[in-house]
PDB file of C-alpha atoms in Angstrom:
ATOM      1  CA  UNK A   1      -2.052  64.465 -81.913  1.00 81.00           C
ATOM      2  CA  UNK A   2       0.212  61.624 -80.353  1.00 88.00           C
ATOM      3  CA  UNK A   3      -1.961  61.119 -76.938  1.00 86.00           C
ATOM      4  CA  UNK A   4      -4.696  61.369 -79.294  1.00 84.00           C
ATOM      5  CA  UNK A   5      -3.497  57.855 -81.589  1.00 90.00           C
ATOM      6  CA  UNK A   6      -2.524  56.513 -78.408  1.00 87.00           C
ATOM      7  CA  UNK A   7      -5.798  56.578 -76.898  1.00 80.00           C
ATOM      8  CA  UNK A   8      -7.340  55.112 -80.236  1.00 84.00           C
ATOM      9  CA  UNK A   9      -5.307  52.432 -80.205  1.00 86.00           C
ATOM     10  CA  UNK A  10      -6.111  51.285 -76.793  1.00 81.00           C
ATOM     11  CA  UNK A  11      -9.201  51.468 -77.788  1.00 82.00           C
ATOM     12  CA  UNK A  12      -8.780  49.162 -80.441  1.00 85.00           C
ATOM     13  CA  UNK A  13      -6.518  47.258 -78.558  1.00 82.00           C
ATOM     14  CA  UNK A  14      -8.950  46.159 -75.548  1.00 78.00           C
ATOM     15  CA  UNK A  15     -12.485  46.887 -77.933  1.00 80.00           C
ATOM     16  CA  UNK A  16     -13.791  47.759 -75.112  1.00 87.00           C
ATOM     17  CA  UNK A  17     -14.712  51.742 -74.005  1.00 89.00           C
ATOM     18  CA  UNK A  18     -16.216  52.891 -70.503  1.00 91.00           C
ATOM     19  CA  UNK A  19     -18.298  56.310 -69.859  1.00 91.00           C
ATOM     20  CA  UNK A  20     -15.650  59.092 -69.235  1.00 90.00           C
ATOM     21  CA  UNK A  21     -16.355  61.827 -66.876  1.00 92.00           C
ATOM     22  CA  UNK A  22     -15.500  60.174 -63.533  1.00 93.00           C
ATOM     23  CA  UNK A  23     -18.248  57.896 -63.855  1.00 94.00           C
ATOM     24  CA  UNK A  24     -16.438  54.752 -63.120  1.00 94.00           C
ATOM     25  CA  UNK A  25     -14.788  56.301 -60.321  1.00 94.00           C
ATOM     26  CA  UNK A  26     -18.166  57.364 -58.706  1.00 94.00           C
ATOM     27  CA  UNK A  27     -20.096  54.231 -59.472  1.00 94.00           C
ATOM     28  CA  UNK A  28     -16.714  51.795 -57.924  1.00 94.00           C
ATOM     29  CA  UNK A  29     -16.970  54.633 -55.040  1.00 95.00           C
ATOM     30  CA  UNK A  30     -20.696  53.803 -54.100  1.00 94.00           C
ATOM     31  CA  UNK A  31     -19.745  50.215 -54.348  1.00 94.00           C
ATOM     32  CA  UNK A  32     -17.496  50.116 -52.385  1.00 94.00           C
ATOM     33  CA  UNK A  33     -19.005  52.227 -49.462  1.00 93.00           C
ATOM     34  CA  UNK A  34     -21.935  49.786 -49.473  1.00 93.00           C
ATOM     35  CA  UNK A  35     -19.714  47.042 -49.273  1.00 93.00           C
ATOM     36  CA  UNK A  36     -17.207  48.906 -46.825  1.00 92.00           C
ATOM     37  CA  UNK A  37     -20.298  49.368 -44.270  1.00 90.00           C
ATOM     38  CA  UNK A  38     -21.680  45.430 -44.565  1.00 91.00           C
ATOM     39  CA  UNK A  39     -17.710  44.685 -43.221  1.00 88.00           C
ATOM     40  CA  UNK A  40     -17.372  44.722 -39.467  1.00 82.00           C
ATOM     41  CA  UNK A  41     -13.561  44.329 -39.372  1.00 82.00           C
ATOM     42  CA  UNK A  42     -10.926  47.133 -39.415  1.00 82.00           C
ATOM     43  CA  UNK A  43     -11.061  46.042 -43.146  1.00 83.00           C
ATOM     44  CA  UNK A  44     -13.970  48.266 -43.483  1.00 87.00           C
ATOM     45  CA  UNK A  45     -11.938  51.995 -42.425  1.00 87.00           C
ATOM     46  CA  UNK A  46      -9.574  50.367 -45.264  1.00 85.00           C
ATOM     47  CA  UNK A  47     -12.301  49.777 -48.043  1.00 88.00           C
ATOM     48  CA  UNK A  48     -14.071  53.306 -46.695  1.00 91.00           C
ATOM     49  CA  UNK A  49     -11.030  54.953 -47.266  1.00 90.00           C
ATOM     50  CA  UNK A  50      -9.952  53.576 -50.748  1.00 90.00           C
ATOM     51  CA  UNK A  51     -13.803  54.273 -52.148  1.00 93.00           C
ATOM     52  CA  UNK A  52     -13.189  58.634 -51.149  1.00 93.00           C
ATOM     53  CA  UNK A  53      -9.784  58.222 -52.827  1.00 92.00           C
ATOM     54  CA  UNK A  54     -11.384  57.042 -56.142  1.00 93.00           C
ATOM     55  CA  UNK A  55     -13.752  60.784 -55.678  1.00 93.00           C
ATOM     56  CA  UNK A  56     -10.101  62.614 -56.201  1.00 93.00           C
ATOM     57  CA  UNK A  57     -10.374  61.477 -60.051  1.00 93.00           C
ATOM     58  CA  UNK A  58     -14.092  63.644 -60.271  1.00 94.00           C
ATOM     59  CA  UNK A  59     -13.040  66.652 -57.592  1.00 95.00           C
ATOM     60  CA  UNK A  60      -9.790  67.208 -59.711  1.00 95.00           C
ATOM     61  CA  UNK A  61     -11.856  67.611 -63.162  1.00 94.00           C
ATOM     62  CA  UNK A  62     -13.942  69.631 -61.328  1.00 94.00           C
ATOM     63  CA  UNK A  63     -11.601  71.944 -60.045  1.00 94.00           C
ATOM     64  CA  UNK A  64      -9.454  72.388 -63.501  1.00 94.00           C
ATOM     65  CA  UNK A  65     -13.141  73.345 -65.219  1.00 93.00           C
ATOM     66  CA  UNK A  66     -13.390  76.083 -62.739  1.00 92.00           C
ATOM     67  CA  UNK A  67     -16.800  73.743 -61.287  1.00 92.00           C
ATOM     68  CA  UNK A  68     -18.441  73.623 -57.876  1.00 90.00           C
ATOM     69  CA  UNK A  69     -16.376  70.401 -57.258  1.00 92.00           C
ATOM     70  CA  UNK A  70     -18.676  69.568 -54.084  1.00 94.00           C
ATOM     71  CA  UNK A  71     -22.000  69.892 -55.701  1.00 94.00           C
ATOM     72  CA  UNK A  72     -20.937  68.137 -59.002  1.00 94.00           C
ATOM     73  CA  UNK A  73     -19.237  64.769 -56.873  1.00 94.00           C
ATOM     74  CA  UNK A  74     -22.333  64.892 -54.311  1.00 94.00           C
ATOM     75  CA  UNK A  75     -24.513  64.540 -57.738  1.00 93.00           C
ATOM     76  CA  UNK A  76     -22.668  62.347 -59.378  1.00 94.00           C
ATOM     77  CA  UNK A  77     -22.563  59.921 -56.320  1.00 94.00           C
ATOM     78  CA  UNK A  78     -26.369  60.721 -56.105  1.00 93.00           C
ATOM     79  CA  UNK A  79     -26.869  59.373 -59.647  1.00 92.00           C
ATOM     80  CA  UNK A  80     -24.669  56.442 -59.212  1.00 93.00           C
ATOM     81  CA  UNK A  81     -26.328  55.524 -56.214  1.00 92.00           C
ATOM     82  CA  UNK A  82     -29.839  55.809 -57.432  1.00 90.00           C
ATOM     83  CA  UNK A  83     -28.589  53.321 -60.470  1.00 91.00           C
ATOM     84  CA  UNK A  84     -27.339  50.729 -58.193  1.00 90.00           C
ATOM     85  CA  UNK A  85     -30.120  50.743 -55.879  1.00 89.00           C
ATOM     86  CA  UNK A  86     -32.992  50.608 -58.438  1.00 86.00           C
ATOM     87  CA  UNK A  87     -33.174  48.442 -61.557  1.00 79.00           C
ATOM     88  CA  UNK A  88     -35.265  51.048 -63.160  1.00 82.00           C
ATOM     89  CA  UNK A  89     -32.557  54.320 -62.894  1.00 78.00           C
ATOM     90  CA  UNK A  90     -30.242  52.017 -65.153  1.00 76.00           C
ATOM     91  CA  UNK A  91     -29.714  54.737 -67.895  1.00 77.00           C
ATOM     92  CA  UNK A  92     -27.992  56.817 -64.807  1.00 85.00           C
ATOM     93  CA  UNK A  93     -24.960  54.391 -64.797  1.00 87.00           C
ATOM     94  CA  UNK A  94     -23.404  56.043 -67.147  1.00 91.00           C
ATOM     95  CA  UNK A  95     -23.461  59.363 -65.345  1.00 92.00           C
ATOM     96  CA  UNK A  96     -20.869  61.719 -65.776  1.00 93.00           C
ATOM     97  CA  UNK A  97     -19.384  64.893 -65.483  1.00 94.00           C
ATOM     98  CA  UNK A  98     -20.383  67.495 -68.133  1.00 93.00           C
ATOM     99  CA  UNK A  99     -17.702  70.172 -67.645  1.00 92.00           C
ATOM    100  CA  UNK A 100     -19.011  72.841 -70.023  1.00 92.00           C
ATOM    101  CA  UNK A 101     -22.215  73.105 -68.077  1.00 92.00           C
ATOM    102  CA  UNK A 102     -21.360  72.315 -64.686  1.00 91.00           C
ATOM    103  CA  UNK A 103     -24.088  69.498 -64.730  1.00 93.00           C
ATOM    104  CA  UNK A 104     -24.378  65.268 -64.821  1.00 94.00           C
ATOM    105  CA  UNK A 105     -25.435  63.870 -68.265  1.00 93.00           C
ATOM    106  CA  UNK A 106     -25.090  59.982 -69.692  1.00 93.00           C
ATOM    107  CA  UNK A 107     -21.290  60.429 -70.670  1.00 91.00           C
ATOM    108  CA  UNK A 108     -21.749  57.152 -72.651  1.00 90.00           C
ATOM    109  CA  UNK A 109     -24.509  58.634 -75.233  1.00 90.00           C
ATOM    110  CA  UNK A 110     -22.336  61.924 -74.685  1.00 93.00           C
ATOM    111  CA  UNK A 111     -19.684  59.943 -76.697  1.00 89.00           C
ATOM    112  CA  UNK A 112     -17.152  60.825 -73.061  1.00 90.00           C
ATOM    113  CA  UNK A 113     -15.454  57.354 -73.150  1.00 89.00           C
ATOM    114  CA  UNK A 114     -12.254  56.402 -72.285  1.00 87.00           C
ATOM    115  CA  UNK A 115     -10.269  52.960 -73.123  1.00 87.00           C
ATOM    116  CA  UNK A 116     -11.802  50.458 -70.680  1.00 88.00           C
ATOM    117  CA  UNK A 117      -7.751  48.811 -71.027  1.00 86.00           C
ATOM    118  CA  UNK A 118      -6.873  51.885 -69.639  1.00 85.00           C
ATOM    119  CA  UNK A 119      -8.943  52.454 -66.390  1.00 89.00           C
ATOM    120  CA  UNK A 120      -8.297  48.986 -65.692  1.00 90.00           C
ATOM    121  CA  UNK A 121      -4.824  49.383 -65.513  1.00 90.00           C
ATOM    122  CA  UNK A 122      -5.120  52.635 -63.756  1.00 90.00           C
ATOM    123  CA  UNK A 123      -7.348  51.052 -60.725  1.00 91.00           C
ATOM    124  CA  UNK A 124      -5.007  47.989 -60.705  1.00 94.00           C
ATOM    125  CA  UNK A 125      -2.366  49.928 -59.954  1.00 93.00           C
ATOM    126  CA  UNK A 126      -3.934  52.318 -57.817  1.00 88.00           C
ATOM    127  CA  UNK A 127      -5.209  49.239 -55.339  1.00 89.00           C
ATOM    128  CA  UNK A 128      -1.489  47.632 -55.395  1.00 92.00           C
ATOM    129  CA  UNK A 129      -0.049  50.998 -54.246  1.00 89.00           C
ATOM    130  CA  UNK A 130      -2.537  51.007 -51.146  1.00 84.00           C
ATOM    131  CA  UNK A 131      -1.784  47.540 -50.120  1.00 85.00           C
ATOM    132  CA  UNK A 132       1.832  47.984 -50.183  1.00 88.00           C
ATOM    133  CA  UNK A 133       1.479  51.423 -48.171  1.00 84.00           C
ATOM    134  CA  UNK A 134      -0.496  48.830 -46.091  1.00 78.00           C
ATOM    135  CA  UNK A 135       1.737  46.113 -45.765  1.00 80.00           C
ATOM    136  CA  UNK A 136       4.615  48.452 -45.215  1.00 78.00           C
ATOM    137  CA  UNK A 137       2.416  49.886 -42.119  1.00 70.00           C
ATOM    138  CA  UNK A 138       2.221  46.753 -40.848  1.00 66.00           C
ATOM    139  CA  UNK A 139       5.644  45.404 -40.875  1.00 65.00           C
ATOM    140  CA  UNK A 140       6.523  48.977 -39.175  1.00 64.00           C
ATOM    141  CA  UNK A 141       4.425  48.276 -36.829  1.00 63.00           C
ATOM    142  CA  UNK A 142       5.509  44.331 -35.914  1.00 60.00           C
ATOM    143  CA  UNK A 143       9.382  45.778 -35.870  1.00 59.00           C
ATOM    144  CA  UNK A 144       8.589  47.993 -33.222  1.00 59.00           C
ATOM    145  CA  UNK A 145      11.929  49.167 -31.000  1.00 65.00           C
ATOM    146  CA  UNK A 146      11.404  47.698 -27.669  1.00 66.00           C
ATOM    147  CA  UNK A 147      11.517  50.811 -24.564  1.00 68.00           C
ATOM    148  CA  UNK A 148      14.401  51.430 -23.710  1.00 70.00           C
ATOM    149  CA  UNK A 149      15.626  49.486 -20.433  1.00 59.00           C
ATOM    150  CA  UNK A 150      18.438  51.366 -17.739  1.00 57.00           C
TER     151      UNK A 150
END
């Protein structure tokens, strides 16, 4: 009853909801490939990386509804890709998982929405832990120990 409040007043905190589901984990995923593999830098392994990290969110509600967690996340991404790529598949940007049936629906006329305040935070704090983990790699790897000289 408590998480239950809590999540209705972020909702009326931000008055703003997004499609539940994993749906804005697979549609920031396809973005973010695209925009990984227009990158020619290392920057792009980074970006590639980060976009099948946001798929964990999807795999793991697939896995706790006893799913085919492979099909359902290859779908999904198929959905979300077919809504970015043409105007006309708009209604599929709201794809999500349904659970009960082991298939993709429109989580938004579903009614699966979660606080948009929420997965904001969540993302925001999921991209400032992989650029620390970066920086930290990096400043491991300009303190390098020098070989040992005899």
């Amino acid at each position: 009853l408590h998480d239950v409040l809590m999540v209705i007043k972020r909702v009326l905190e931000s008055a703003a909801v997004v499609a539940g589901g994993g749906a804005v984990e697979a549609a920031l995923s396809v973005y973010l490939e695209k925009q990984a593999n227009a990158m020619s830098s290392r920057e792009h392994l980074a970006v590639s990386e980060f976009a099948q990290a946001l798929l964990v969110i999807p795999r793991t509600l697939s896995v706790n509804a006893a799913q085919d967690a492979i099909e359902l996340v290859a779908s999904l991404r198929a959905h979300h890709h077919s809504a970015q790529l043409n105007p006309n598949e708009q209604s599929q940007k709201f794809s999500g998982l349904n659970l009960m049936s082991g298939s993709i629906r429109d989580n938004l006329a579903a009614g699966v929405l979660e606080p948009a305040i929420s997965k904001i935070k969540c993302l925001r704090f999921a991209t400032e832990a992989a650029i620390t983990i970066l920086r930290i790699d990096d400043m491991i790897k300009l303190n390098a120990k020098p070989p040992n000289q005899e």
